[in-house]
Amino acid sequence: MVVLHGLGDSLAGYRWLPEALALPWLGYRLVNAPDHYFGGYSWYDFAGDPTPGIHRSRNALAGLLDALEGEGYPPQQTFLLGFSQGCLMTLEVGLRRSKVLAGCIGISGYVHDLPGLLGGLSPVARQQRLLVTHGTWDSMIPIEPVRAQMQRLRETGIRLEWREFAKDHTIAGEEEIRVIREFVTAARPGTPAARP
């Protein structure tokens, strides 16, 4: 699982995640965003035009996934999880990539340019499993516009599971971790398909 932090955070902020998910068969690659931001890092310019940074970070993450594949971690066994800015990058990478990942998990984020993303969907985007979660009390990224964006993605045939939690801009403890764990476990590589 490749884990993407939010604005101003770093990979150190997610060292607790492997123990919390409690999936001993799953390995993790915690990564830092490319730009320094007040003691942490950012994936794109928060104050100005985010588009160049999004494109650059998307290409960098695509390169990371290619490198992981070269190390013996095929796409169908690789998950992408991101919080806030990391959620935006997860959606950007997962829906534009030409190879289907095991699953993409976005937490408390949004889509920067929905028409642009819809126009850039990869041929396999509608095969990609996604879980997107958000807080009904989110004071940084209000839920209503994000809810509408996710509904639009679902209307285009994207396999997106949307879950709302009574939380602010954070991860809602074990309640939300359990949903993520179940999503990941359902796609565990080698898990036999359910019989009809």
mmCIF file of C-alpha atoms in Angstrom:
data_model
loop_
_atom_site.group_PDB
_atom_site.id
_atom_site.type_symbol
_atom_site.label_atom_id
_atom_site.label_comp_id
_atom_site.label_asym_id
_atom_site.label_seq_id
_atom_site.Cartn_x
_atom_site.Cartn_y
_atom_site.Cartn_z
ATOM 1 C CA MET A 1 0.000 0.000 0.000
ATOM 2 C CA VAL A 2 1.390 3.356 -1.076
ATOM 3 C CA VAL A 3 0.304 6.006 1.464
ATOM 4 C CA LEU A 4 0.037 9.711 0.571
ATOM 5 C CA HIS A 5 -0.187 12.257 3.377
ATOM 6 C CA GLY A 6 -2.052 15.569 3.429
ATOM 7 C CA LEU A 7 -0.893 19.197 3.267
ATOM 8 C CA GLY A 8 1.886 20.049 5.725
ATOM 9 C CA ASP A 9 2.265 16.465 6.923
ATOM 10 C CA SER A 10 4.874 13.836 6.073
ATOM 11 C CA LEU A 11 5.263 10.086 5.918
ATOM 12 C CA ALA A 12 6.002 10.191 9.661
ATOM 13 C CA GLY A 13 2.371 11.093 10.243
ATOM 14 C CA TYR A 14 1.262 7.676 8.983
ATOM 15 C CA ARG A 15 3.643 5.315 10.723
ATOM 16 C CA TRP A 16 0.706 4.297 12.938
ATOM 17 C CA LEU A 17 -1.351 3.057 9.978
ATOM 18 C CA PRO A 18 0.112 -0.442 9.450
ATOM 19 C CA GLU A 19 -0.533 -1.404 13.079
ATOM 20 C CA ALA A 20 -4.027 0.130 13.001
ATOM 21 C CA LEU A 21 -5.055 -1.715 9.835
ATOM 22 C CA ALA A 22 -3.707 -4.961 11.283
ATOM 23 C CA LEU A 23 -3.222 -6.674 7.920
ATOM 24 C CA PRO A 24 0.034 -8.628 8.376
ATOM 25 C CA TRP A 25 0.096 -9.749 4.733
ATOM 26 C CA LEU A 26 0.200 -6.134 3.488
ATOM 27 C CA GLY A 27 3.396 -4.144 3.007
ATOM 28 C CA TYR A 28 3.569 -0.341 3.015
ATOM 29 C CA ARG A 29 5.439 2.403 1.202
ATOM 30 C CA LEU A 30 4.951 5.711 3.025
ATOM 31 C CA VAL A 31 6.092 8.599 0.845
ATOM 32 C CA ASN A 32 6.683 12.337 1.202
ATOM 33 C CA ALA A 33 5.248 14.873 -1.241
ATOM 34 C CA PRO A 34 7.826 16.828 -3.281
ATOM 35 C CA ASP A 35 7.379 20.366 -1.933
ATOM 36 C CA HIS A 36 8.361 21.668 1.506
ATOM 37 C CA TYR A 37 5.484 23.307 3.382
ATOM 38 C CA PHE A 38 5.917 24.736 6.904
ATOM 39 C CA GLY A 39 7.839 21.822 8.337
ATOM 40 C CA GLY A 40 5.992 19.247 6.238
ATOM 41 C CA TYR A 41 5.323 18.699 2.559
ATOM 42 C CA SER A 42 2.682 19.370 -0.103
ATOM 43 C CA TRP A 43 1.721 17.675 -3.359
ATOM 44 C CA TYR A 44 0.762 20.913 -5.112
ATOM 45 C CA ASP A 45 0.515 24.672 -4.542
ATOM 46 C CA PHE A 46 -2.294 25.272 -2.073
ATOM 47 C CA ALA A 47 -2.351 29.080 -2.432
ATOM 48 C CA GLY A 48 -1.893 29.515 -6.193
ATOM 49 C CA ASP A 49 -2.731 27.474 -9.278
ATOM 50 C CA PRO A 50 -2.532 23.820 -8.225
ATOM 51 C CA THR A 51 -2.597 22.415 -11.761
ATOM 52 C CA PRO A 52 1.174 22.305 -12.496
ATOM 53 C CA GLY A 53 1.908 20.710 -9.132
ATOM 54 C CA ILE A 54 -0.860 18.155 -9.564
ATOM 55 C CA HIS A 55 0.483 17.157 -12.971
ATOM 56 C CA ARG A 56 4.058 16.913 -11.671
ATOM 57 C CA SER A 57 3.067 14.883 -8.603
ATOM 58 C CA ARG A 58 0.842 12.627 -10.698
ATOM 59 C CA ASN A 59 3.781 11.850 -12.983
ATOM 60 C CA ALA A 60 6.068 11.244 -10.002
ATOM 61 C CA LEU A 61 3.583 8.833 -8.435
ATOM 62 C CA ALA A 62 3.109 7.042 -11.743
ATOM 63 C CA GLY A 63 6.885 6.611 -11.810
ATOM 64 C CA LEU A 64 6.834 5.258 -8.265
ATOM 65 C CA LEU A 65 4.155 2.706 -9.170
ATOM 66 C CA ASP A 66 6.179 1.681 -12.235
ATOM 67 C CA ALA A 67 9.250 1.270 -10.030
ATOM 68 C CA LEU A 68 7.305 -0.834 -7.534
ATOM 69 C CA GLU A 69 6.100 -3.026 -10.380
ATOM 70 C CA GLY A 70 9.725 -3.441 -11.416
ATOM 71 C CA GLU A 71 10.512 -4.521 -7.834
ATOM 72 C CA GLY A 72 7.931 -7.293 -8.096
ATOM 73 C CA TYR A 73 4.773 -5.565 -6.837
ATOM 74 C CA PRO A 74 2.269 -5.801 -9.708
ATOM 75 C CA PRO A 75 -0.542 -3.240 -9.993
ATOM 76 C CA GLN A 76 -3.248 -5.750 -9.113
ATOM 77 C CA GLN A 77 -1.502 -6.278 -5.755
ATOM 78 C CA THR A 78 -0.899 -2.596 -5.015
ATOM 79 C CA PHE A 79 -3.206 -0.232 -3.128
ATOM 80 C CA LEU A 80 -3.067 3.558 -3.145
ATOM 81 C CA LEU A 81 -4.327 5.473 -0.093
ATOM 82 C CA GLY A 82 -4.304 9.225 0.387
ATOM 83 C CA PHE A 83 -5.601 11.797 2.872
ATOM 84 C CA SER A 84 -6.739 15.326 1.849
ATOM 85 C CA GLN A 85 -4.222 16.429 -0.825
ATOM 86 C CA GLY A 86 -3.181 12.782 -0.926
ATOM 87 C CA CYS A 87 -6.811 11.847 -1.639
ATOM 88 C CA LEU A 88 -6.859 14.190 -4.633
ATOM 89 C CA MET A 89 -3.645 12.614 -5.907
ATOM 90 C CA THR A 90 -5.022 9.109 -5.342
ATOM 91 C CA LEU A 91 -8.030 9.884 -7.536
ATOM 92 C CA GLU A 92 -5.850 11.578 -10.163
ATOM 93 C CA VAL A 93 -3.465 8.641 -10.392
ATOM 94 C CA GLY A 94 -5.948 5.812 -9.973
ATOM 95 C CA LEU A 95 -8.429 7.002 -12.585
ATOM 96 C CA ARG A 96 -5.854 8.023 -15.200
ATOM 97 C CA ARG A 97 -3.533 5.026 -14.900
ATOM 98 C CA SER A 98 -3.598 2.439 -17.684
ATOM 99 C CA LYS A 99 -3.246 -0.457 -15.233
ATOM 100 C CA VAL A 100 -5.878 -1.345 -12.633
ATOM 101 C CA LEU A 101 -4.648 -1.241 -9.039
ATOM 102 C CA ALA A 102 -5.928 -3.530 -6.283
ATOM 103 C CA GLY A 103 -7.813 -0.532 -4.878
ATOM 104 C CA CYS A 104 -7.691 3.226 -4.351
ATOM 105 C CA ILE A 105 -8.709 4.794 -1.033
ATOM 106 C CA GLY A 106 -9.275 8.529 -0.727
ATOM 107 C CA ILE A 107 -9.950 10.165 2.639
ATOM 108 C CA SER A 108 -11.242 13.718 3.163
ATOM 109 C CA GLY A 109 -10.273 15.052 -0.249
ATOM 110 C CA TYR A 110 -11.810 16.292 -3.481
ATOM 111 C CA VAL A 111 -11.256 16.516 -7.244
ATOM 112 C CA HIS A 112 -9.553 19.711 -8.463
ATOM 113 C CA ASP A 113 -10.797 19.669 -12.066
ATOM 114 C CA LEU A 114 -13.672 17.235 -12.484
ATOM 115 C CA PRO A 115 -14.267 17.867 -16.225
ATOM 116 C CA GLY A 116 -10.543 17.459 -16.826
ATOM 117 C CA LEU A 117 -10.439 14.217 -14.850
ATOM 118 C CA LEU A 118 -13.498 12.844 -16.642
ATOM 119 C CA GLY A 119 -11.905 13.737 -19.954
ATOM 120 C CA GLY A 120 -8.671 12.018 -18.972
ATOM 121 C CA LEU A 121 -10.033 8.739 -17.646
ATOM 122 C CA SER A 122 -7.953 5.773 -18.684
ATOM 123 C CA PRO A 123 -9.566 2.987 -20.725
ATOM 124 C CA VAL A 124 -9.603 0.828 -17.564
ATOM 125 C CA ALA A 125 -10.839 3.529 -15.147
ATOM 126 C CA ARG A 126 -14.278 1.926 -14.844
ATOM 127 C CA GLN A 127 -12.655 -1.313 -13.681
ATOM 128 C CA GLN A 128 -10.830 0.442 -10.831
ATOM 129 C CA ARG A 129 -12.223 -0.092 -7.310
ATOM 130 C CA LEU A 130 -12.350 3.082 -5.211
ATOM 131 C CA LEU A 131 -13.355 3.889 -1.653
ATOM 132 C CA VAL A 132 -13.798 7.568 -0.795
ATOM 133 C CA THR A 133 -14.638 8.727 2.739
ATOM 134 C CA HIS A 134 -15.445 12.168 4.076
ATOM 135 C CA GLY A 135 -16.566 13.893 7.248
ATOM 136 C CA THR A 136 -19.971 15.531 7.593
ATOM 137 C CA TRP A 137 -18.344 18.098 9.898
ATOM 138 C CA ASP A 138 -15.273 18.747 7.735
ATOM 139 C CA SER A 139 -14.373 22.403 8.296
ATOM 140 C CA MET A 140 -11.523 22.485 5.753
ATOM 141 C CA ILE A 141 -13.190 20.735 2.801
ATOM 142 C CA PRO A 142 -17.000 20.982 3.121
ATOM 143 C CA ILE A 143 -18.730 17.754 2.239
ATOM 144 C CA GLU A 144 -21.485 19.005 -0.083
ATOM 145 C CA PRO A 145 -19.341 19.803 -3.154
ATOM 146 C CA VAL A 146 -17.328 16.613 -2.682
ATOM 147 C CA ARG A 147 -20.490 14.543 -2.379
ATOM 148 C CA ALA A 148 -21.668 15.996 -5.704
ATOM 149 C CA GLN A 149 -18.298 15.249 -7.344
ATOM 150 C CA MET A 150 -18.349 11.635 -6.201
ATOM 151 C CA GLN A 151 -21.925 11.229 -7.385
ATOM 152 C CA ARG A 152 -20.864 12.513 -10.803
ATOM 153 C CA LEU A 153 -18.030 9.994 -10.934
ATOM 154 C CA ARG A 154 -20.427 7.198 -10.043
ATOM 155 C CA GLU A 155 -22.856 8.343 -12.739
ATOM 156 C CA THR A 156 -20.098 7.871 -15.314
ATOM 157 C CA GLY A 157 -19.697 4.228 -14.270
ATOM 158 C CA ILE A 158 -16.776 4.554 -11.851
ATOM 159 C CA ARG A 159 -16.780 1.763 -9.215
ATOM 160 C CA LEU A 160 -16.725 4.148 -6.273
ATOM 161 C CA GLU A 161 -17.901 3.366 -2.764
ATOM 162 C CA TRP A 162 -18.757 6.577 -0.864
ATOM 163 C CA ARG A 163 -18.857 6.613 2.929
ATOM 164 C CA GLU A 164 -19.667 9.533 5.232
ATOM 165 C CA PHE A 165 -18.585 9.781 8.865
ATOM 166 C CA ALA A 166 -19.474 12.185 11.664
ATOM 167 C CA LYS A 167 -15.987 13.681 11.779
ATOM 168 C CA ASP A 168 -13.973 16.796 10.953
ATOM 169 C CA HIS A 169 -10.881 16.804 8.697
ATOM 170 C CA THR A 170 -9.330 13.657 10.142
ATOM 171 C CA ILE A 171 -9.629 9.863 10.213
ATOM 172 C CA ALA A 172 -12.514 8.721 12.397
ATOM 173 C CA GLY A 173 -10.650 6.148 14.469
ATOM 174 C CA GLU A 174 -11.506 2.466 14.368
ATOM 175 C CA GLU A 175 -14.900 3.090 12.771
ATOM 176 C CA GLU A 176 -13.310 4.406 9.582
ATOM 177 C CA ILE A 177 -10.255 2.139 9.798
ATOM 178 C CA ARG A 178 -12.613 -0.860 9.825
ATOM 179 C CA VAL A 179 -14.247 0.266 6.566
ATOM 180 C CA ILE A 180 -10.823 0.698 4.967
ATOM 181 C CA ARG A 181 -9.668 -2.684 6.291
ATOM 182 C CA GLU A 182 -12.746 -4.413 4.851
ATOM 183 C CA PHE A 183 -12.266 -2.696 1.472
ATOM 184 C CA VAL A 184 -8.631 -3.800 1.321
ATOM 185 C CA THR A 185 -9.344 -7.324 2.533
ATOM 186 C CA ALA A 186 -12.046 -7.799 -0.115
ATOM 187 C CA ALA A 187 -9.398 -7.258 -2.788
ATOM 188 C CA ARG A 188 -6.630 -9.236 -1.149
ATOM 189 C CA PRO A 189 -4.514 -10.753 -3.899
ATOM 190 C CA GLY A 190 -5.233 -14.455 -4.162
ATOM 191 C CA THR A 191 -8.592 -14.293 -2.410
ATOM 192 C CA PRO A 192 -10.925 -16.721 -4.195
ATOM 193 C CA ALA A 193 -13.833 -15.120 -5.981
ATOM 194 C CA ALA A 194 -17.202 -15.607 -4.299
ATOM 195 C CA ARG A 195 -19.358 -18.245 -5.916
ATOM 196 C CA PRO A 196 -22.581 -17.021 -7.520
#
